[in-house]
Tab-separated table of C-alpha atoms in Angstrom:
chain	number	residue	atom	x	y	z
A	33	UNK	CA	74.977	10.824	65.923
A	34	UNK	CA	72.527	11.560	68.905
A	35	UNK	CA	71.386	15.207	69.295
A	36	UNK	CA	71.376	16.422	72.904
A	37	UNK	CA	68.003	18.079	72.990
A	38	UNK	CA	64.689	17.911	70.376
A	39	UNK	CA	61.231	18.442	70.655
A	40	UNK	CA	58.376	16.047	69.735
A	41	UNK	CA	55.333	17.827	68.060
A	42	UNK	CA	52.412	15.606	68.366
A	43	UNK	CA	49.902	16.505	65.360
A	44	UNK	CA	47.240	13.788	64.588
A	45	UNK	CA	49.264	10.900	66.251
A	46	UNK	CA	48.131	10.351	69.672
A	47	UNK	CA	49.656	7.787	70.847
A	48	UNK	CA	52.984	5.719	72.084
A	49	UNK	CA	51.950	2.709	69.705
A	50	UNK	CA	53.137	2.215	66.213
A	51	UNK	CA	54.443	5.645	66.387
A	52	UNK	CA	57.071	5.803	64.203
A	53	UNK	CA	58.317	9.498	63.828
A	54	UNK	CA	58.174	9.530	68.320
A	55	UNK	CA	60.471	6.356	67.396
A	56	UNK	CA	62.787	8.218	65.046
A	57	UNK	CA	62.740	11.278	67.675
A	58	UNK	CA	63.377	8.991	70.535
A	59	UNK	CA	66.156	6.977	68.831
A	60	UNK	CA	67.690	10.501	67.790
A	61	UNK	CA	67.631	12.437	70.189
A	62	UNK	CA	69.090	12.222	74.462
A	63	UNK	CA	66.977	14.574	75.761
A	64	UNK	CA	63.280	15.013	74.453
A	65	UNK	CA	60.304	17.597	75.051
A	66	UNK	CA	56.727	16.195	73.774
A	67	UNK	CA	54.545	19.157	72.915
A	68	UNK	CA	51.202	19.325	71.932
A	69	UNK	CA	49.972	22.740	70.677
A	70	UNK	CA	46.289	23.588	71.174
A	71	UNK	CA	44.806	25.942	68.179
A	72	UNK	CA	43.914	29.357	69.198
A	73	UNK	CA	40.252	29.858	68.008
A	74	UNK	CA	39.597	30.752	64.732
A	75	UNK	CA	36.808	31.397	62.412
A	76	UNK	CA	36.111	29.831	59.259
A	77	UNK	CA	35.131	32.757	55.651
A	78	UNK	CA	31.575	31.341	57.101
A	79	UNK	CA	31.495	32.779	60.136
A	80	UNK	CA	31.353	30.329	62.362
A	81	UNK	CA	34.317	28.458	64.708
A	82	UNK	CA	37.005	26.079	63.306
A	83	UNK	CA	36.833	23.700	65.937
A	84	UNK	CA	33.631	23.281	67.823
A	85	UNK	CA	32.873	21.876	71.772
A	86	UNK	CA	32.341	18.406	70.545
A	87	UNK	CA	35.887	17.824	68.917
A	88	UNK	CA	37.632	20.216	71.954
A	89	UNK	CA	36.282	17.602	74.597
A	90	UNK	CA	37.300	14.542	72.659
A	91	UNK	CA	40.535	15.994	72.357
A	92	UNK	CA	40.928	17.172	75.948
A	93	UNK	CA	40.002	13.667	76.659
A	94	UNK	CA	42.735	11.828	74.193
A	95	UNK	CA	45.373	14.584	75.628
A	96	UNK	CA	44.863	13.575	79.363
A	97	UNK	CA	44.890	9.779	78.346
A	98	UNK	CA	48.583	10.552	76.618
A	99	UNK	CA	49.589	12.361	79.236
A	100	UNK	CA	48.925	9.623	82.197
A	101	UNK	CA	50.719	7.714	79.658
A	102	UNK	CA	53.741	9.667	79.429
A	103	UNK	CA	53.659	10.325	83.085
A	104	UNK	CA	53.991	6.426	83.483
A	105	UNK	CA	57.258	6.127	81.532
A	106	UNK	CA	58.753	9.012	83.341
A	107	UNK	CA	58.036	11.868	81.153
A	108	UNK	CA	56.074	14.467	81.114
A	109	UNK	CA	53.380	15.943	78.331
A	110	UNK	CA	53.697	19.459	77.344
A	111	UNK	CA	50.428	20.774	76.610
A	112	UNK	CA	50.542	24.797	74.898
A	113	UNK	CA	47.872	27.372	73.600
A	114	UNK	CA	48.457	29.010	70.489
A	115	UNK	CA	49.986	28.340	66.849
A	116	UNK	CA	52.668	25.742	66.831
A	117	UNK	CA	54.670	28.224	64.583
A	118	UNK	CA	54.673	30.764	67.290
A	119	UNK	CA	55.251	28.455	70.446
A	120	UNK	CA	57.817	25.933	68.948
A	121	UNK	CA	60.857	28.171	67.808
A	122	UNK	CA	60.382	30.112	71.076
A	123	UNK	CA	60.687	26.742	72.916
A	124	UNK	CA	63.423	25.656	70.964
A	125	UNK	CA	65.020	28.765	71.818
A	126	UNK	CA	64.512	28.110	75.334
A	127	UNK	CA	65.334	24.962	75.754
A	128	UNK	CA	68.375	24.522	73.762
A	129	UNK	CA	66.775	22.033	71.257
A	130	UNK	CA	67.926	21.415	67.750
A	131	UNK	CA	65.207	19.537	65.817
A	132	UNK	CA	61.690	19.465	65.641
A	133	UNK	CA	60.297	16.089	65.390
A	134	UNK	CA	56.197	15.103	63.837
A	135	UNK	CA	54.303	13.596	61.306
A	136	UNK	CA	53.853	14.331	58.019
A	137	UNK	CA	50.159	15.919	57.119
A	138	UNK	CA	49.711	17.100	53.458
A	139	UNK	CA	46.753	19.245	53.568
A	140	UNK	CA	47.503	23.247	52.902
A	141	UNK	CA	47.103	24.449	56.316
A	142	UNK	CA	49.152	22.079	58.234
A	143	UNK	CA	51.905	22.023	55.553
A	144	UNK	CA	51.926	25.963	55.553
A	145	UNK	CA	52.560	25.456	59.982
A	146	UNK	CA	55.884	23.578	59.113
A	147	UNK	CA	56.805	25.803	55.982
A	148	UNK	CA	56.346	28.812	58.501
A	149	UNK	CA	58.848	26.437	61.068
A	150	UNK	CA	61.214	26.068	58.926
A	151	UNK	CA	61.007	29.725	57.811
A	152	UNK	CA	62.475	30.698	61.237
A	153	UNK	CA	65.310	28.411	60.970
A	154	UNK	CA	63.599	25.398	62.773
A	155	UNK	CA	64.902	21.568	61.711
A	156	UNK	CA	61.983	20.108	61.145
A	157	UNK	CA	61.979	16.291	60.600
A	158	UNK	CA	58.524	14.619	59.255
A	159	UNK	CA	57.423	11.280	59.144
A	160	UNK	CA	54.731	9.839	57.112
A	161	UNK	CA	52.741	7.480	59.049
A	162	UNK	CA	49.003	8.232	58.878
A	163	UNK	CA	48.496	5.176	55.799
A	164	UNK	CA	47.346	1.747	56.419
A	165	UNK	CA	49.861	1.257	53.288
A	166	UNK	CA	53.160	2.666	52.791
A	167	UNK	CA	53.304	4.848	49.690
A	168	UNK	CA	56.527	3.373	48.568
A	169	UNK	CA	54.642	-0.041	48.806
A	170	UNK	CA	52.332	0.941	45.845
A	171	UNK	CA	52.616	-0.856	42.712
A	172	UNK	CA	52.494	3.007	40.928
A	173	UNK	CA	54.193	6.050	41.994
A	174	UNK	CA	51.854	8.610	43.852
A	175	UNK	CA	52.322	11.067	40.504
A	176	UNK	CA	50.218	7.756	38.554
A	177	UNK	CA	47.913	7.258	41.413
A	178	UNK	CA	44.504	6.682	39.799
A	179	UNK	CA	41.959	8.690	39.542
A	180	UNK	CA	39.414	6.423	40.383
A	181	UNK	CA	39.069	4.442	43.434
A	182	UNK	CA	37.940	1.512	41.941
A	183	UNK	CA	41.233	0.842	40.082
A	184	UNK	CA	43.646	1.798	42.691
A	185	UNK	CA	41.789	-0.842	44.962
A	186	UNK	CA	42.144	-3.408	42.106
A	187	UNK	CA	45.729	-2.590	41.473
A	188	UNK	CA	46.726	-2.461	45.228
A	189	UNK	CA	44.800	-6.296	45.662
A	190	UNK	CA	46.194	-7.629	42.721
A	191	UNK	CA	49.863	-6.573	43.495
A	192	UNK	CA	49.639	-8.201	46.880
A	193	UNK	CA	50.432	-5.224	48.793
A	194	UNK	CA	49.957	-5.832	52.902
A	195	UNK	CA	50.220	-3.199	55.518
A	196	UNK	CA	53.413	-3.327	57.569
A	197	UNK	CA	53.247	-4.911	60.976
A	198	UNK	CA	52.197	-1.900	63.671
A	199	UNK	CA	55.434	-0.655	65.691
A	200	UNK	CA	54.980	-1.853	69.880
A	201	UNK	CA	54.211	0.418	72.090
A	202	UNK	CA	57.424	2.416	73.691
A	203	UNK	CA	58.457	1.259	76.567
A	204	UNK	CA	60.949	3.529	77.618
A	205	UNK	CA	61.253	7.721	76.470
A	206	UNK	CA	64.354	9.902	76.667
A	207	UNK	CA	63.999	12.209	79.506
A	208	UNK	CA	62.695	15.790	79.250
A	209	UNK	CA	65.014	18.670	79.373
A	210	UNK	CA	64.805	20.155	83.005
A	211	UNK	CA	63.602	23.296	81.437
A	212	UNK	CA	60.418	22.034	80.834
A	213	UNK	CA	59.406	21.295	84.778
A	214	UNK	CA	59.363	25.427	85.015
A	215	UNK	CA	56.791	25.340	82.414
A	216	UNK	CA	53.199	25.154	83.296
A	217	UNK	CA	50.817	23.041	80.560
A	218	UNK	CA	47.407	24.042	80.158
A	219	UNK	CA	44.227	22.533	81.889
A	220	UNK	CA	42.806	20.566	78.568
A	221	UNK	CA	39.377	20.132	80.432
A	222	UNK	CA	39.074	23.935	81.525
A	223	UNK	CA	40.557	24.528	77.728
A	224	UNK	CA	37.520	22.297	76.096
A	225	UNK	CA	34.530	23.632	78.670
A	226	UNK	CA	31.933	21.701	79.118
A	227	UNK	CA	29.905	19.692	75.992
A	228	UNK	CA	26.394	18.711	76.202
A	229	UNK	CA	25.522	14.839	76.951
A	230	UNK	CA	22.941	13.396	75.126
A	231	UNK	CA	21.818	10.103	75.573
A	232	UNK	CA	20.690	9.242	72.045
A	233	UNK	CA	24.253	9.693	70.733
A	234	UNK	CA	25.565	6.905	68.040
A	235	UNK	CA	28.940	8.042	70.100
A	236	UNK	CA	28.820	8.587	73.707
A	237	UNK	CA	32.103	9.643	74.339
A	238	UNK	CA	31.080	10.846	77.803
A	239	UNK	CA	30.877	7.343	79.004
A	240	UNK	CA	34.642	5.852	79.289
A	241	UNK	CA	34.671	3.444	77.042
A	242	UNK	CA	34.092	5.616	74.645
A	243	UNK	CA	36.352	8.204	75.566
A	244	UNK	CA	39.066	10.067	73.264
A	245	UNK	CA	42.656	8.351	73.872
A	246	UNK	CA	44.855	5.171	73.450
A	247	UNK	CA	43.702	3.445	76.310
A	248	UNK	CA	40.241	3.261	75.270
A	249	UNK	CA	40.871	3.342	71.688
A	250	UNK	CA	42.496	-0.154	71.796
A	251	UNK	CA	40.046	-1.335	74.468
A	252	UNK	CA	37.133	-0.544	71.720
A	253	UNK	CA	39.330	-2.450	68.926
A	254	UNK	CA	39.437	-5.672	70.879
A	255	UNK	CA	35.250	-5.613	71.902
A	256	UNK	CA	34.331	-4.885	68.614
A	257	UNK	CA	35.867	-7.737	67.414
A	258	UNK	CA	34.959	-9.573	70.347
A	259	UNK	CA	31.701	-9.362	70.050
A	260	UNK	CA	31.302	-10.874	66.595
A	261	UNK	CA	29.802	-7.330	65.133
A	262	UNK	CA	32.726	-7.104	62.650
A	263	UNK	CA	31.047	-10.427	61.215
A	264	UNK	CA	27.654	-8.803	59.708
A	265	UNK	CA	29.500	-4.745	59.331
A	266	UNK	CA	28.586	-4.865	55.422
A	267	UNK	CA	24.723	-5.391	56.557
A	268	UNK	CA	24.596	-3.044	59.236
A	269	UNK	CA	26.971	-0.063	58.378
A	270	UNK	CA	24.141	1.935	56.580
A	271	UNK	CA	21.999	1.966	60.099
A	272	UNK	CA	21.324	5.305	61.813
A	273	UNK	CA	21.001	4.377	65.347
A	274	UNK	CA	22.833	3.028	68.497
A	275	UNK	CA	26.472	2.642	68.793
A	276	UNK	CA	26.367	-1.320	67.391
A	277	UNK	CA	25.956	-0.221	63.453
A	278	UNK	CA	29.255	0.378	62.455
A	279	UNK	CA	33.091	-0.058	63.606
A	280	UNK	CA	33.474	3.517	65.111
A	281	UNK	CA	36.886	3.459	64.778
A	282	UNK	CA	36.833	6.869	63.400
A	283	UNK	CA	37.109	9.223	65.757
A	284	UNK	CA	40.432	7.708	67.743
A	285	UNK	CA	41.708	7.124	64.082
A	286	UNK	CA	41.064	10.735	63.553
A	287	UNK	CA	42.814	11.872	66.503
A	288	UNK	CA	45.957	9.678	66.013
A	289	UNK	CA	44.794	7.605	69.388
A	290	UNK	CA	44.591	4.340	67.174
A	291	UNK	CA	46.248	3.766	64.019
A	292	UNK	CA	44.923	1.767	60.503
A	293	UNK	CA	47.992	-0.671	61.146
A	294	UNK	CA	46.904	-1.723	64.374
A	295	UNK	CA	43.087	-1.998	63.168
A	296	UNK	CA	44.352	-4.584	60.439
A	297	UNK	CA	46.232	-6.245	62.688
A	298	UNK	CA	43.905	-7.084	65.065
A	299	UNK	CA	41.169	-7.570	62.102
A	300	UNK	CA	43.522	-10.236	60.502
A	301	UNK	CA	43.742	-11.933	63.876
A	302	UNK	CA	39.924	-12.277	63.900
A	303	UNK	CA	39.604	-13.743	60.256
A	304	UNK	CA	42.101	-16.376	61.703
A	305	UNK	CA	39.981	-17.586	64.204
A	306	UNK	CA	36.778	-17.261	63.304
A	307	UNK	CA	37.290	-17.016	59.166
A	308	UNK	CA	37.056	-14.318	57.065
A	309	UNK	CA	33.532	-12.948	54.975
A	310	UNK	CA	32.186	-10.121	53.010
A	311	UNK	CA	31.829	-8.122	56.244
A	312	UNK	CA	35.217	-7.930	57.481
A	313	UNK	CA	36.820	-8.158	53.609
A	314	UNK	CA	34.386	-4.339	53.954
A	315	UNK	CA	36.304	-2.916	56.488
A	316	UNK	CA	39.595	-3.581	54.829
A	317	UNK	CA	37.998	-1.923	51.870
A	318	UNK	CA	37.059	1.436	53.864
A	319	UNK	CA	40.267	1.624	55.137
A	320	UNK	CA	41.777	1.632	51.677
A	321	UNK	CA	39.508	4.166	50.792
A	322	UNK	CA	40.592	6.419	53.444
A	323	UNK	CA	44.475	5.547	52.440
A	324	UNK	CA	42.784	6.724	49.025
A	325	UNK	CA	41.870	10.192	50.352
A	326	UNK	CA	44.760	10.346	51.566
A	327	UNK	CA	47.190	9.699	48.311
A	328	UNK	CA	45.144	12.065	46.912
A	329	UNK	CA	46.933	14.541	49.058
A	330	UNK	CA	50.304	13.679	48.131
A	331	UNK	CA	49.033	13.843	44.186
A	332	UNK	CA	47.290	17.045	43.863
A	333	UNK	CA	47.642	18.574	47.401
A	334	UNK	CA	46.383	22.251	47.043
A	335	UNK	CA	44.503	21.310	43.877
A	336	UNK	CA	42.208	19.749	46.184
A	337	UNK	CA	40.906	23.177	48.231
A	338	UNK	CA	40.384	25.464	44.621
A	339	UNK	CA	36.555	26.615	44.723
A	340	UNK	CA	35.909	23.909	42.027
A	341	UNK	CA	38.199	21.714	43.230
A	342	UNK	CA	39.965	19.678	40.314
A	343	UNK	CA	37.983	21.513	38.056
A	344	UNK	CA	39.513	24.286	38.130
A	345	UNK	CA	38.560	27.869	39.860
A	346	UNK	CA	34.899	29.462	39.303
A	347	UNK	CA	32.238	30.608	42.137
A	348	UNK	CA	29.906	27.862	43.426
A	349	UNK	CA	26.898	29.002	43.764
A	350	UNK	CA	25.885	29.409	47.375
A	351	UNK	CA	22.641	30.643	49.571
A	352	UNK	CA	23.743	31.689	52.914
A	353	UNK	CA	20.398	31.636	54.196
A	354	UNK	CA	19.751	28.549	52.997
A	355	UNK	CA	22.802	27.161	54.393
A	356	UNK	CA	22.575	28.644	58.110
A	357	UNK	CA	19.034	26.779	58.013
A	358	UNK	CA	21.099	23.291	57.188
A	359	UNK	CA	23.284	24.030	60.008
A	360	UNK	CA	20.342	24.450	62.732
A	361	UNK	CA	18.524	21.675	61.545
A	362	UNK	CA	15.967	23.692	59.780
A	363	UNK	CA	14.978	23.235	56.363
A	364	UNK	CA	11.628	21.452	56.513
A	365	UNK	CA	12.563	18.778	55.640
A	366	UNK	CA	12.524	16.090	58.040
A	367	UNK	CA	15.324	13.863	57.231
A	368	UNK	CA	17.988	16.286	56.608
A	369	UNK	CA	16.760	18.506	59.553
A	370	UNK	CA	17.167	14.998	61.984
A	371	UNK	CA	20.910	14.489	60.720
A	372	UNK	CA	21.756	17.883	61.158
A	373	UNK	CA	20.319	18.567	64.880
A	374	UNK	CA	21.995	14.919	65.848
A	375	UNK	CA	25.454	16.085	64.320
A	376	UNK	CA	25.096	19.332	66.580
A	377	UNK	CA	24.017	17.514	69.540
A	378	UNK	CA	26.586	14.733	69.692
A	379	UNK	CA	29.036	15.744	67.298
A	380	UNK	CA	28.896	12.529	65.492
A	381	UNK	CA	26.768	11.367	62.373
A	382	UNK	CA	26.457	7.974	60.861
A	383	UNK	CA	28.277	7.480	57.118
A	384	UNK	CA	24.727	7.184	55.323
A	385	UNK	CA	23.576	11.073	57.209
A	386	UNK	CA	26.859	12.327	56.237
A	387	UNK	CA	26.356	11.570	52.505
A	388	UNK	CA	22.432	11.920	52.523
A	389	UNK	CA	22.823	15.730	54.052
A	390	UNK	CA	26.079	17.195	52.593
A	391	UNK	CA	24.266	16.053	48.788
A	392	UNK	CA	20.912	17.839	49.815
A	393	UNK	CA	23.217	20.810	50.431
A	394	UNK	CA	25.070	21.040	47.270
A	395	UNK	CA	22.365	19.740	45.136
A	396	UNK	CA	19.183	20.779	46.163
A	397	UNK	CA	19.598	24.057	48.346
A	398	UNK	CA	22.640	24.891	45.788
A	399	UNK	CA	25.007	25.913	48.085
A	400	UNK	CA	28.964	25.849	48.524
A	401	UNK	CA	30.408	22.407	48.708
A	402	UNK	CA	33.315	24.175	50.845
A	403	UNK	CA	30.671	25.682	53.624
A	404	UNK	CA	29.545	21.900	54.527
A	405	UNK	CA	32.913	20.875	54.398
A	406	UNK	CA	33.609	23.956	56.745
A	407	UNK	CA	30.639	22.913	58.796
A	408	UNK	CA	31.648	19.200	59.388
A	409	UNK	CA	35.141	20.281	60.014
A	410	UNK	CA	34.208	22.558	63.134
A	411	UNK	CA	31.104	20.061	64.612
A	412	UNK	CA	33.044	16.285	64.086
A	413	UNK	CA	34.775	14.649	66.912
A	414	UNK	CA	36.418	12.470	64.092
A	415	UNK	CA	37.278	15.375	61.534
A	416	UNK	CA	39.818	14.367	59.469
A	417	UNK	CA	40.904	16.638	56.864
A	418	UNK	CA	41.833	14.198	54.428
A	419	UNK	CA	38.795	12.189	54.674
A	420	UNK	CA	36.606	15.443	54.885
A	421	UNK	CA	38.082	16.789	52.022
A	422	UNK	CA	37.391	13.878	49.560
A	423	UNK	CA	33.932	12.972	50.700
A	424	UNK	CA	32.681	16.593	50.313
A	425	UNK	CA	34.721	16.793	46.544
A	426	UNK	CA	33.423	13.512	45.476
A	427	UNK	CA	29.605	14.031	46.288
A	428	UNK	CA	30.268	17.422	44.433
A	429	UNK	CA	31.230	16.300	41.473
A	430	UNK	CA	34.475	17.995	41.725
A	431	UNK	CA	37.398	15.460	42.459
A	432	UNK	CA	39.162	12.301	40.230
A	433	UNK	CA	36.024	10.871	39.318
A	434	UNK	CA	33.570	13.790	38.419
A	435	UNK	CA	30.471	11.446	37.606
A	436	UNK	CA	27.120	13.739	37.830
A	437	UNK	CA	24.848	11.739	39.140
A	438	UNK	CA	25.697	12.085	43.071
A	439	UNK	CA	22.473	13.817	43.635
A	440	UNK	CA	20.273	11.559	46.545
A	441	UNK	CA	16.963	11.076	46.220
A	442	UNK	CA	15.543	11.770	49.591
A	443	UNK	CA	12.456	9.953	49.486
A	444	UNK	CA	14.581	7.044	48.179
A	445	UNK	CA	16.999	7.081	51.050
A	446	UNK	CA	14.390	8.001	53.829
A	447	UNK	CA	12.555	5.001	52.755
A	448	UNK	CA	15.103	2.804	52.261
A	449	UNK	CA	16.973	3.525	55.642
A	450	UNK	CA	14.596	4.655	57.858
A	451	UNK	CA	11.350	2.657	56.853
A	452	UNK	CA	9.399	3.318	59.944
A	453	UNK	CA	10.517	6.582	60.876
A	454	UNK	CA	12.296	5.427	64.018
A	455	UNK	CA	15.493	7.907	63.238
A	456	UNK	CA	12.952	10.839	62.701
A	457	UNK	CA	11.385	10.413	66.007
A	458	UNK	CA	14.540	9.937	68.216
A	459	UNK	CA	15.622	13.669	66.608
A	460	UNK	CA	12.619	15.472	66.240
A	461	UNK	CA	10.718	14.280	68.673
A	462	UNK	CA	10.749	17.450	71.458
A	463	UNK	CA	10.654	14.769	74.289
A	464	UNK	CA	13.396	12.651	73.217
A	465	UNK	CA	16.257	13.972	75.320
C-alpha cells in the first residue's frame, strides 16, 4: 500500500543512480519531500571544527549538481541547516508525512541521528547500499567476518561472489508535497564560503571536471578509463603528484555522488575491451577493502571508536603540542611537514601521505590515534567515516589484525617515493603557489 506523503533523507548517497533506498521511497510513497540536512558546526574534544572549508565546498558543489538534477525531473531539493533529528520530525509534522526514508550508515554518530528519529516517533526506513557487495551475498555471516583482510578477500574470490548490477538512473520522482514550495532552502555556496585554490592540488575540484556531484562524478569514471590510466594504476598509485596517479574516485564515492557498483561496472566493461591485468584486478581489490571497512561496522560497530579500539579501553598517550605542530605542517621534518601543509591547502592527500603521516603521528610523536583521525575527518573532501576509521585503527595497531610493526621508516619512504625531492619542493618551496 502507497503512503500519501514521506520524506527522503539524503545522507552519503548523492545521487539519482543506483539509488536504491530513493527507489524504495519513490515506489512507496505518492507524494515525496527530498531533504538534505546541512550539520550545524561543531567542534571535535580537539578543539578544532568537524567539517572544514575544503569538504563544505565539495559538498555545496555535489548539492547544487543534485539539485539541477531534481529540478529536471520536476522536483525540487530541500536543502536545511541544522541536525536532521531536529529538522525532520518538525517537517514531518508539517507536512503531513508518515515515513522517513535513507540509507543505512553504521558508524555511532549517524546511527545515534536515526535512534534519536525514531525516539520522537519518526518511521524511519533504512537501506543498506553503500557496499560494492551485498552483505547477504557473503559466503559467512557478518558475526564470522574475518578478522583479517587477507582471508575475507580470499573467501569472497573463491566463493564467486559479484557485485549486483547498479540500479538506472530515475527517470521520473513522485511530486513534492505543496508545502514544501513555502519553504526556503539554504544558499549551499554562501553556506560553504569561499575555499582557497591552489594550483598544485592532486584534486582540483575548482575546475569542473573535477567538481563534487553526479554529473561530473560519472564524467570522471568514463575518462579515466578512457584514457588507458586504469591499465598501469598498480605502478602509479603510490605517486605524490598531479591528478594522473591514482583513480580519484574517492571523493564522489565519499559523498554518495558515484557509487562502487557503478565503478565495477564500468571497470568490467573496460577489461572486456581492452583485457584485464594486475592494474585493474588492483582496483577491484581496493574496493573490497573499503567494503572491508565497512563490514567491520556491521561486526563490531561501537567497538571500533573505544580509545584502544578493539583492544579494549586505556589512555593513548598523546602530546598536544606535538600534535598542533602535525596539523600546521610543522615538525621539522620535511616529509611529514609537505603532506600535512598540502592536505590543508587542497584538502586532499595521496594514499602513500595519508599512511606515511598518520604513522609518524602515532609512532614517533606518540600521540592519539583518534586526534589524526579527528584531523582527517574535518580537512578531507573524501572523508569517509568508515574508511577513516579503519585506516587510522589499522596503522595503530588497534583493529582485527593488531600486527606491531606499522611503524614507517621515513627515510625509507622519502627515498623510495620521492627520490629527487620533487614532492618536497612543490610544498615547501615559499614560491610554489
Amino acid at each position: 500500500m502507497k503512503q500519501r506523503k514521506a520524506i527522503y533523507w539524503f545522507r552519503n548517497d548523492l545521487r539519482l543512480a543506483d539509488n536504491p533506498a530513493l527507489q524504495r521511497a519513490c515506489a512507496q510513497a505518492e507524494q515525496l519531500a527530498l531533504v538534505y540536512c546541512l550539520a550545524p558546526a561543531e567542534y571535535t574534544q580537539w578543539g578544532f571544527i568537524r567539517e572544514g572549508q575544503h569538504h563544505k565546498r565539495f559538498l555545496a558543489d555535489t548539492l547544487n549538481d543534485l539539485e539541477m538534477q531534481c529540478e529536471r525531473l520536476g522536483q525540487h531539493l530541500l536543502i536545511m541547516a541544522g541536525a536532521p533529528e531536529q529538522i525532520l520530525p518538525t517537517l514531518a509534522q508539517q507536512l503531513g508525512a508518515e515515513t522517513v526514508y535513507c540509507e543505512t550508515i553504521v558508524a555511532p554518530y549517524e546511527t545515534a541521528q536515526c535512534t534519536a528519529l525514531r525516539a520522537q516517533r519518526i518511521v524511519v526506513n533504512e537501506t543498506w547500499q553503500s557496499s560494492l557487495l551485498d552483505p547477504q551475498a557473503l559466503p559467512f555471516p557478518l558475526s564470522n567476518l574475518p578478522l583479517v583482510f587477507t582471508a575475507f578477500r580470499q573467501q569472497v574470490e573463491s566463493a564467486g561472489v559479484t557485485p549486483a548490477e547498479p540500479l538506472s538512473a530515475i527517470q521520473a520522482l513522485p511530486n513534492f508535497p505543496k508545502a514544501i514550495l513555502a519553504m526556503q532552502s539554504v544558499d549551499v555556496h554562501a553556506w560553504a564560503g569561499l575555499a582557497p585554490i591552489d594550483a598544485r592540488s592532486a584534486f582540483p575540484y575548482h575546475l569542473p571536471a573535477w567538481q563534487g556531484g553526479e554529473t561530473a562524478a560519472f564524467k570522471h569514471l568514463q575518462r579515466y578509463l578512457a584514457s588507458g590510466l586504469a591499465d598501469c594504476y598498480k605502478q602509479t598509485r603510490n605517486g605524490l603528484i598531479g591528478c594522473d596517479y591514482s583513480t580519484k574516485f574517492s571523493p564522489w564515492l565519499a559523498s554518495g555522488a558515484l557509487s562502487a557498483r557503478q565503478i565495477h561496472q564500468q571497470l568490467k566493461a573496460h577489461e572486456a575491451i581492452v583485457g584485464a591485468n594486475d592494474s585493474t584486478y588492483w582496483i577491484w581489490f581496493e574496493l573490497l577493502w573499503r567494503d572491508y571497512f565497512r563490514f567491520l561496522h556491521w561486526r563490531f560497530g561501537s567497538q571500533l571508536y573505544r580509545s584502544l579500539g578493539l583492544a579494549g579501553y586505556g589512555v593513548p598517550a598523546h602530546q598536544p603540542d606535538l600534535f598542533a605542530k602535525w596539523c600546521r605542517g610543522e615538525t621539522g621534518q620535511p616529509f611529514i611537514d609537505a603532506g600535512m601543509r598540502e592536505l590543508a591547502a587542497t584538502g586532499y592527500l595521496s594514499n602513500r601521505m595519508r599512511q606515511i603521516v598518520a604513522s609518524f603521528l602515532i609512532h614517533e610523536l606518540q600521540c592519539d590515534w583518534r586526534a589524526g583521525a579527528a584531523w582527517f575527518e574535518s580537512q578531507l573532501i573524501d572523508y569517509d567515516v568508515y574508511s577513516n576509521q579503519g585506516n587510522w585503527l589499522y596503522l595503530a595497531g588497534y583493529g582485527t589484525d593488531p600486527r606491531p610493526n606499522r611503524r614507517f621508516n621515513l627515510e625509507t619512504q622519502a627515498k623510495n617515493y620521492d627520490p629527487h625531492q620533487a614532492y618536497l619542493q612543490l610544498w615547501l618551496s615559499t614560491d610554489a603557489q
